[in-house]
CSV table of C-alpha atoms in Angstrom, one decimal:
chain,number,residue,atom,x,y,z
S,1,MET,CA,-5.4,-76.3,82.3
S,2,ILE,CA,-5.3,-72.5,82.6
S,3,ILE,CA,-3.8,-70.1,80.1
S,4,LYS,CA,-3.1,-66.5,81.4
S,5,ASN,CA,-2.7,-63.5,79.1
S,6,LYS,CA,-2.1,-59.9,79.9
S,7,ILE,CA,-4.6,-57.4,78.7
S,8,LEU,CA,-3.5,-54.2,80.5
S,9,SER,CA,-0.1,-53.1,81.7
S,10,ASN,CA,1.1,-51.5,85.0
S,11,GLU,CA,0.1,-47.9,85.4
S,12,ILE,CA,0.9,-45.1,87.8
S,13,ILE,CA,-2.2,-42.8,88.2
S,14,LYS,CA,-1.5,-39.3,89.5
S,15,ARG,CA,-4.6,-37.3,90.5
S,16,LYS,CA,-4.9,-33.6,90.8
S,17,LEU,CA,-5.4,-32.1,94.2
S,18,GLY,CA,-8.3,-29.9,93.1
S,19,ILE,CA,-10.1,-27.8,95.5
S,20,ILE,CA,-9.3,-29.6,98.7
S,21,ASP,CA,-8.9,-27.8,102.0
S,22,SER,CA,-5.5,-28.3,103.6
S,23,LYS,CA,-7.0,-29.7,106.8
S,24,ASP,CA,-8.7,-32.5,104.8
S,25,LYS,CA,-5.7,-33.6,102.7
S,26,TYR,CA,-5.2,-36.6,104.9
S,27,LEU,CA,-8.6,-38.0,103.7
S,28,PHE,CA,-7.4,-38.1,100.1
S,29,LYS,CA,-3.7,-38.6,100.5
S,30,LYS,CA,-3.6,-42.3,99.7
S,31,ASP,CA,-5.3,-41.7,96.3
S,32,PHE,CA,-3.2,-38.8,95.0
S,33,LYS,CA,-0.8,-41.3,93.5
S,34,LYS,CA,-1.7,-44.9,92.9
S,35,LYS,CA,0.0,-47.9,91.2
S,36,ILE,CA,-2.4,-50.0,89.2
S,37,CYS,CA,-1.1,-53.5,88.5
S,38,GLU,CA,-1.4,-55.5,85.3
S,39,SER,CA,-4.7,-57.0,84.3
S,40,TYR,CA,-5.1,-60.5,83.0
S,41,VAL,CA,-7.6,-62.8,81.2
S,42,TYR,CA,-7.7,-66.5,82.1
S,43,HIS,CA,-8.7,-69.3,79.7
S,44,LEU,CA,-9.9,-72.4,81.4
S,45,LYS,CA,-10.8,-75.9,80.1
S,46,ASN,CA,-13.2,-78.3,81.7
S,47,LYS,CA,-13.9,-76.3,84.8
S,48,ILE,CA,-16.9,-76.3,87.1
S,49,VAL,CA,-18.8,-73.1,87.8
S,50,PHE,CA,-21.4,-73.3,90.6
S,51,GLY,CA,-24.9,-71.9,90.2
S,52,ASP,CA,-24.2,-69.1,92.8
S,53,GLY,CA,-21.3,-67.9,90.6
S,54,LYS,CA,-18.3,-69.5,92.3
S,55,ILE,CA,-15.5,-71.0,90.2
S,56,GLY,CA,-14.2,-74.5,90.9
S,57,THR,CA,-10.5,-73.7,90.8
S,58,LEU,CA,-7.6,-73.5,93.3
S,59,ASN,CA,-5.8,-71.0,91.2
S,60,HIS,CA,-4.7,-68.2,93.6
S,61,ASP,CA,-4.9,-65.4,91.1
S,62,ILE,CA,-8.5,-66.2,90.0
S,63,LEU,CA,-9.7,-66.7,93.6
S,64,SER,CA,-8.1,-63.5,94.8
S,65,ASP,CA,-9.7,-61.7,91.9
S,66,TYR,CA,-13.1,-63.3,92.3
S,67,LEU,CA,-13.1,-62.5,96.0
S,68,SER,CA,-12.0,-59.0,95.2
S,69,TYR,CA,-9.3,-58.7,97.8
S,70,ASN,CA,-8.3,-55.3,96.4
S,71,SER,CA,-11.7,-53.8,97.4
S,72,LEU,CA,-11.1,-54.7,101.1
S,73,SER,CA,-10.5,-52.0,103.7
S,74,LYS,CA,-9.7,-52.3,107.4
S,75,PHE,CA,-8.8,-55.7,109.0
S,76,ILE,CA,-7.8,-56.9,105.5
S,77,PHE,CA,-5.9,-60.0,106.6
S,78,LEU,CA,-8.8,-61.3,108.8
S,79,LYS,CA,-11.3,-60.5,106.1
S,80,LYS,CA,-9.3,-62.5,103.5
S,81,ILE,CA,-9.2,-65.5,105.8
S,82,ILE,CA,-13.0,-65.4,106.4
S,83,LEU,CA,-13.8,-64.9,102.7
S,84,LYS,CA,-11.6,-67.8,101.6
S,85,CYS,CA,-12.8,-70.2,104.3
S,86,LYS,CA,-16.5,-69.4,103.5
S,87,TYR,CA,-15.7,-69.9,99.8
S,88,PHE,CA,-14.2,-73.3,100.2
S,89,ILE,CA,-16.8,-74.6,102.6
S,90,GLU,CA,-19.6,-73.6,100.2
S,91,VAL,CA,-17.7,-75.1,97.2
S,92,LEU,CA,-17.2,-78.4,99.0
S,93,TYR,CA,-20.8,-78.7,99.9
S,94,GLN,CA,-22.0,-77.7,96.4
S,95,ASN,CA,-19.6,-80.0,94.7
S,96,VAL,CA,-21.1,-83.0,96.5
S,97,PHE,CA,-24.8,-82.1,96.5
S,98,LEU,CA,-25.6,-80.2,93.3
S,99,LYS,CA,-26.5,-81.9,90.0
S,100,GLN,CA,-24.2,-81.2,87.1
S,101,LYS,CA,-24.9,-79.8,83.6
S,102,HIS,CA,-22.6,-79.8,80.7
S,103,ILE,CA,-22.1,-76.7,78.5
S,104,LYS,CA,-20.0,-76.7,75.3
S,105,ASN,CA,-20.4,-73.1,74.3
S,106,ASN,CA,-17.4,-70.7,74.5
S,107,CYS,CA,-18.4,-68.7,77.6
S,108,VAL,CA,-17.0,-65.9,79.6
S,109,ILE,CA,-17.2,-64.6,83.2
S,110,ILE,CA,-17.0,-60.9,83.9
S,111,TYR,CA,-18.5,-60.8,87.4
S,112,ASN,CA,-17.0,-61.2,90.9
S,113,ARG,CA,-18.5,-61.4,94.4
S,114,ASN,CA,-19.3,-57.6,94.5
S,115,SER,CA,-21.0,-57.3,91.1
S,116,TYR,CA,-24.5,-57.2,92.4
S,117,GLY,CA,-24.1,-53.6,93.5
S,118,TYR,CA,-24.8,-50.7,91.1
S,119,PHE,CA,-21.4,-49.1,91.7
S,120,HIS,CA,-19.4,-52.3,91.2
S,121,TRP,CA,-21.5,-53.4,88.2
S,122,VAL,CA,-21.2,-50.2,86.2
S,123,LEU,CA,-17.6,-49.3,87.0
S,124,ASP,CA,-15.9,-52.6,87.6
S,125,THR,CA,-17.9,-55.1,85.6
S,126,LEU,CA,-19.5,-53.5,82.6
S,127,PRO,CA,-16.2,-52.4,81.0
S,128,LYS,CA,-15.0,-56.0,80.9
S,129,ILE,CA,-17.6,-56.7,78.2
S,130,LEU,CA,-15.6,-54.6,75.8
S,131,TYR,CA,-12.4,-56.6,76.5
S,132,ALA,CA,-14.2,-59.9,76.3
S,133,LYS,CA,-15.6,-58.9,72.8
S,134,LYS,CA,-12.1,-58.2,71.6
S,135,ILE,CA,-11.1,-61.8,72.5
S,136,ASN,CA,-14.2,-63.4,71.1
S,137,ALA,CA,-17.2,-61.5,69.6
S,138,ASN,CA,-19.3,-64.7,70.0
S,139,PHE,CA,-18.8,-65.3,73.7
S,140,THR,CA,-21.9,-66.2,75.7
S,141,PHE,CA,-21.7,-64.3,79.0
S,142,ILE,CA,-22.8,-66.3,82.0
S,143,LEU,CA,-24.1,-64.8,85.3
S,144,PRO,CA,-25.5,-66.3,88.5
S,145,GLU,CA,-29.2,-65.7,89.2
S,146,SER,CA,-28.3,-63.3,92.0
S,147,LEU,CA,-27.4,-60.8,89.3
S,148,LYS,CA,-30.8,-61.1,87.7
S,149,GLN,CA,-31.6,-57.5,88.4
S,150,LYS,CA,-33.3,-55.1,86.0
S,151,PHE,CA,-30.4,-52.6,85.8
S,152,ILE,CA,-28.0,-55.4,85.0
S,153,ILE,CA,-30.2,-56.9,82.3
S,154,ASP,CA,-30.9,-53.5,80.8
S,155,SER,CA,-27.1,-52.7,80.7
S,156,LEU,CA,-26.3,-56.1,79.1
S,157,LYS,CA,-28.9,-55.6,76.4
S,158,LYS,CA,-27.3,-52.2,75.6
S,159,PHE,CA,-24.1,-54.0,74.5
S,160,ASN,CA,-25.9,-56.5,72.2
S,161,ILE,CA,-24.4,-59.6,73.6
S,162,LYS,CA,-25.5,-63.2,74.4
S,163,PHE,CA,-26.0,-63.9,78.1
S,164,ILE,CA,-27.5,-66.6,80.2
S,165,PHE,CA,-28.2,-66.9,84.0
S,166,ILE,CA,-27.1,-70.1,85.5
S,167,LYS,CA,-29.4,-71.7,88.2
S,168,ARG,CA,-28.4,-71.9,91.8
S,169,ASP,CA,-29.5,-75.6,92.1
S,170,TYR,CA,-26.8,-76.8,89.6
S,171,LYS,CA,-23.1,-76.9,89.0
S,172,TYR,CA,-22.0,-76.5,85.4
S,173,LEU,CA,-19.1,-78.2,83.6
S,174,PHE,CA,-17.7,-75.8,80.9
S,175,GLU,CA,-15.5,-77.2,78.2
S,176,ASN,CA,-14.2,-73.7,77.5
S,177,ILE,CA,-14.6,-70.8,79.8
S,178,THR,CA,-12.7,-67.4,80.0
S,179,TYR,CA,-12.4,-65.3,83.1
S,180,ILE,CA,-11.8,-61.6,82.8
S,181,GLY,CA,-9.8,-60.3,85.8
S,182,GLU,CA,-10.2,-56.9,87.4
S,183,LEU,CA,-9.2,-54.0,85.1
S,184,TYR,CA,-8.2,-51.9,88.2
S,185,PRO,CA,-8.8,-52.0,91.9
S,186,SER,CA,-12.4,-51.1,92.7
S,187,GLY,CA,-12.7,-47.3,93.2
S,188,SER,CA,-9.5,-46.5,91.4
S,189,PRO,CA,-10.3,-46.5,87.7
S,190,ARG,CA,-8.1,-46.3,84.7
S,191,LYS,CA,-9.0,-43.4,82.4
S,192,GLU,CA,-8.6,-45.6,79.3
S,193,VAL,CA,-11.1,-48.1,80.5
S,194,LEU,CA,-13.7,-45.5,81.3
S,195,GLU,CA,-13.2,-43.9,77.9
S,196,ASN,CA,-13.8,-47.2,76.2
S,197,LEU,CA,-17.1,-47.6,78.2
S,198,ARG,CA,-18.3,-44.1,77.4
S,199,LYS,CA,-17.7,-44.5,73.7
S,200,ASN,CA,-20.7,-46.9,73.7
S,201,ILE,CA,-23.0,-44.2,75.1
S,202,LYS,CA,-24.8,-41.4,73.2
S,203,PHE,CA,-24.6,-38.3,75.2
S,204,LYS,CA,-27.0,-35.3,75.3
S,205,LYS,CA,-25.5,-32.2,73.8
S,206,LYS,CA,-26.2,-29.6,76.5
S,207,ASN,CA,-25.3,-29.6,80.2
S,208,ILE,CA,-28.6,-28.2,81.7
S,209,GLU,CA,-29.5,-30.3,84.7
S,210,ARG,CA,-28.8,-29.6,88.3
S,211,ILE,CA,-29.3,-32.9,90.2
S,212,TYR,CA,-29.6,-33.9,93.8
S,213,ILE,CA,-29.4,-37.7,94.5
S,214,SER,CA,-31.5,-38.6,97.6
S,215,ARG,CA,-30.9,-41.7,99.7
S,216,ASN,CA,-34.2,-41.3,101.5
S,217,LYS,CA,-35.7,-44.5,99.9
S,218,THR,CA,-32.7,-46.6,101.0
S,219,ASP,CA,-32.4,-48.3,104.4
S,220,ARG,CA,-29.1,-46.8,105.5
S,221,ARG,CA,-26.8,-43.8,105.2
S,222,LYS,CA,-29.4,-41.0,105.0
S,223,ILE,CA,-29.3,-37.3,105.7
S,224,ILE,CA,-31.4,-36.7,108.8
S,225,ASN,CA,-32.1,-33.0,107.9
S,226,GLU,CA,-32.7,-33.7,104.2
S,227,ASN,CA,-36.0,-31.7,104.2
S,228,ALA,CA,-34.1,-28.5,105.0
S,229,LEU,CA,-31.4,-29.4,102.5
S,230,ILE,CA,-34.0,-29.9,99.8
S,231,GLU,CA,-35.6,-26.5,100.5
S,232,VAL,CA,-32.2,-24.9,99.7
S,233,LEU,CA,-31.7,-27.1,96.6
S,234,LYS,CA,-35.1,-26.1,95.2
S,235,LYS,CA,-34.1,-22.5,95.5
S,236,TYR,CA,-31.3,-23.2,93.0
S,237,LYS,CA,-33.6,-25.3,90.7
S,238,PHE,CA,-32.1,-28.7,91.5
S,239,ARG,CA,-34.0,-31.8,90.4
S,240,ILE,CA,-34.5,-34.3,93.3
S,241,LEU,CA,-33.8,-37.9,92.1
S,242,TYR,CA,-34.1,-41.3,93.7
S,243,THR,CA,-31.9,-43.2,91.3
S,244,GLU,CA,-33.0,-46.7,92.5
S,245,LYS,CA,-36.4,-45.9,91.0
S,246,ILE,CA,-35.0,-44.9,87.6
S,247,ASN,CA,-34.2,-47.5,84.9
S,248,PHE,CA,-30.6,-47.8,83.6
S,249,LYS,CA,-31.3,-46.2,80.2
S,250,LYS,CA,-33.0,-43.2,81.8
S,251,GLN,CA,-30.1,-42.7,84.3
S,252,ILE,CA,-27.7,-42.4,81.4
S,253,GLU,CA,-29.9,-39.9,79.6
S,254,ILE,CA,-30.4,-37.7,82.7
S,255,PHE,CA,-26.8,-37.7,83.9
S,256,SER,CA,-25.3,-37.2,80.4
S,257,LYS,CA,-26.9,-33.7,80.4
S,258,ALA,CA,-26.1,-32.8,84.1
S,259,ALA,CA,-24.1,-29.7,84.8
S,260,ILE,CA,-23.9,-30.2,88.6
S,261,VAL,CA,-24.6,-33.3,90.7
S,262,THR,CA,-24.7,-33.4,94.5
S,263,GLY,CA,-25.6,-35.9,97.1
S,264,LEU,CA,-24.4,-38.0,100.0
S,265,HIS,CA,-21.7,-40.6,99.1
S,266,GLY,CA,-23.6,-43.6,97.7
S,267,ALA,CA,-24.1,-45.7,94.6
S,268,GLY,CA,-26.3,-43.1,92.8
S,269,ILE,CA,-23.2,-40.9,92.3
S,270,THR,CA,-21.8,-43.7,90.1
S,271,ASN,CA,-23.8,-42.0,87.3
S,272,ILE,CA,-21.3,-39.2,87.0
S,273,VAL,CA,-19.5,-41.6,84.7
S,274,TRP,CA,-22.0,-40.4,82.1
S,275,MET,CA,-21.3,-36.7,82.7
S,276,LYS,CA,-19.3,-34.5,80.4
S,277,LYS,CA,-15.8,-33.1,81.0
S,278,ASN,CA,-15.8,-29.9,83.1
S,279,SER,CA,-19.2,-30.6,84.7
S,280,LYS,CA,-19.3,-30.5,88.5
S,281,LEU,CA,-19.7,-33.0,91.4
S,282,PHE,CA,-20.4,-31.7,94.9
S,283,GLU,CA,-20.1,-34.8,97.1
S,284,ILE,CA,-21.5,-34.7,100.7
S,285,LYS,CA,-18.7,-36.8,102.2
S,286,PRO,CA,-18.7,-38.7,105.5
S,287,GLU,CA,-16.2,-37.4,108.1
S,288,LYS,CA,-12.9,-39.1,109.0
S,289,ASP,CA,-13.1,-41.9,106.5
S,290,LEU,CA,-9.9,-42.6,104.4
S,291,PHE,CA,-11.5,-45.2,102.2
S,292,LEU,CA,-14.4,-43.4,100.5
S,293,ASN,CA,-12.5,-41.6,97.8
S,294,CYS,CA,-13.9,-43.5,94.8
S,295,TYR,CA,-15.9,-40.5,93.5
S,296,PHE,CA,-12.9,-38.2,93.9
S,297,ASN,CA,-10.9,-40.7,91.8
S,298,LEU,CA,-13.7,-41.1,89.2
S,299,ALA,CA,-14.1,-37.3,88.8
S,300,SER,CA,-10.4,-37.0,88.4
S,301,ALA,CA,-10.3,-39.6,85.6
S,302,LEU,CA,-13.2,-38.0,83.8
S,303,LYS,CA,-12.0,-34.4,84.3
S,304,ILE,CA,-15.1,-33.5,86.3
S,305,ASN,CA,-14.6,-30.6,88.7
S,306,TYR,CA,-14.7,-32.2,92.2
S,307,HIS,CA,-16.1,-30.4,95.3
S,308,TYR,CA,-17.0,-31.8,98.7
S,309,LEU,CA,-18.6,-31.0,102.0
S,310,ILE,CA,-17.7,-33.0,105.1
S,311,CYS,CA,-20.7,-34.0,107.2
S,312,LYS,CA,-20.9,-35.5,110.7
S,313,LYS,CA,-22.4,-38.8,111.8
S,314,TYR,CA,-25.7,-38.6,113.5
S,315,ASN,CA,-25.3,-42.1,115.1
S,316,TYR,CA,-21.6,-41.9,115.9
S,317,LEU,CA,-21.0,-45.5,116.8
S,318,SER,CA,-22.1,-46.8,113.4
S,319,SER,CA,-19.7,-47.4,110.5
S,320,SER,CA,-19.3,-44.8,107.8
S,321,LYS,CA,-21.3,-47.1,105.4
S,322,ASN,CA,-24.2,-47.5,107.7
S,323,ALA,CA,-24.4,-44.3,109.7
S,324,ASP,CA,-26.9,-41.5,109.0
S,325,TYR,CA,-25.5,-37.9,108.7
S,326,GLU,CA,-26.4,-34.3,109.4
S,327,VAL,CA,-25.5,-31.5,107.0
S,328,ASN,CA,-24.6,-28.0,108.0
S,329,ILE,CA,-27.3,-26.3,105.8
S,330,SER,CA,-25.9,-22.8,105.9
S,331,TYR,CA,-22.4,-24.0,105.0
S,332,PHE,CA,-23.8,-26.2,102.3
S,333,GLU,CA,-25.6,-23.3,100.7
S,334,LYS,CA,-22.6,-21.1,100.9
S,335,LYS,CA,-20.4,-23.7,99.1
S,336,LEU,CA,-23.2,-24.5,96.6
S,337,LYS,CA,-23.6,-20.9,95.5
S,338,LYS,CA,-19.8,-20.7,95.0
S,339,ILE,CA,-19.8,-23.9,92.9
S,340,ILE,CA,-22.7,-22.7,90.7
S,341,ASN,CA,-21.0,-19.4,90.0
S,342,GLU,CA,-17.7,-21.0,89.3
S,343,LYS,CA,-16.5,-20.7,85.7
């Protein structure tokens, strides 16, 4: 049995154009106005949840939500078929071969297939905790072991909730379990949801930091001439950060006092969610990609002044998410000086 309740209504989000060059409007066009559909919570009885996080249900709404169809871009129909087929094959196998455990507690699921990533965890998953607590303050939050990452554990502790990690080698029969559906399509946040999340954070009083987020420690999407870029940034007293090396609490502390943040499109920029109104984001943005507007959308919701610089692929045949990039250093410095001096 499944009971479905609405928690958020339809919403039309209109985003300000900001300082966007007329020749680049096509990159942002699909996000200037966006319809966000209703959000739901699902109450399930006597349902199996597998140790890798999958939910034993044929309910179309829950499956579509868990598989995060709204986050797909390019070849969407084909990707949906592949995701669904893979899901059912794995569920059939696990249902036959995994041992079963029985859990009586009132539990809740807030994750989906994308939640392991910092961007999706912070912006799409964490806000669900607040909605879950409104339904039942005593919920136990369950997560698969694949989410047993330090930043995830640290963030859960910050909300003072009970949580457990289920083991991959088992399937679990839950007498009562609640599934919180997506609050908005990934990358297109509701202002209300972000404000609820930010109310739980203690912000620093002054905006004093200038921050550059480097991707040099990652295995993809790097700036090939970053050394030259960093020389410019140091002239303007920017702090060079590798966010994957900084714990969750410290990232909140640093970014809550940031006046300007710059860096190549990537998960580290998610931390602008902790910045104050009227601070500045200067995103180094991959060329010709219509689907990488999540930080433009986030900045718009938070009233952060959004600036960008288009950069070219170094290895042209790679996808936008995997390619490395080259920045025009003199053009970057020219724009940076203008942003710093902007009132």
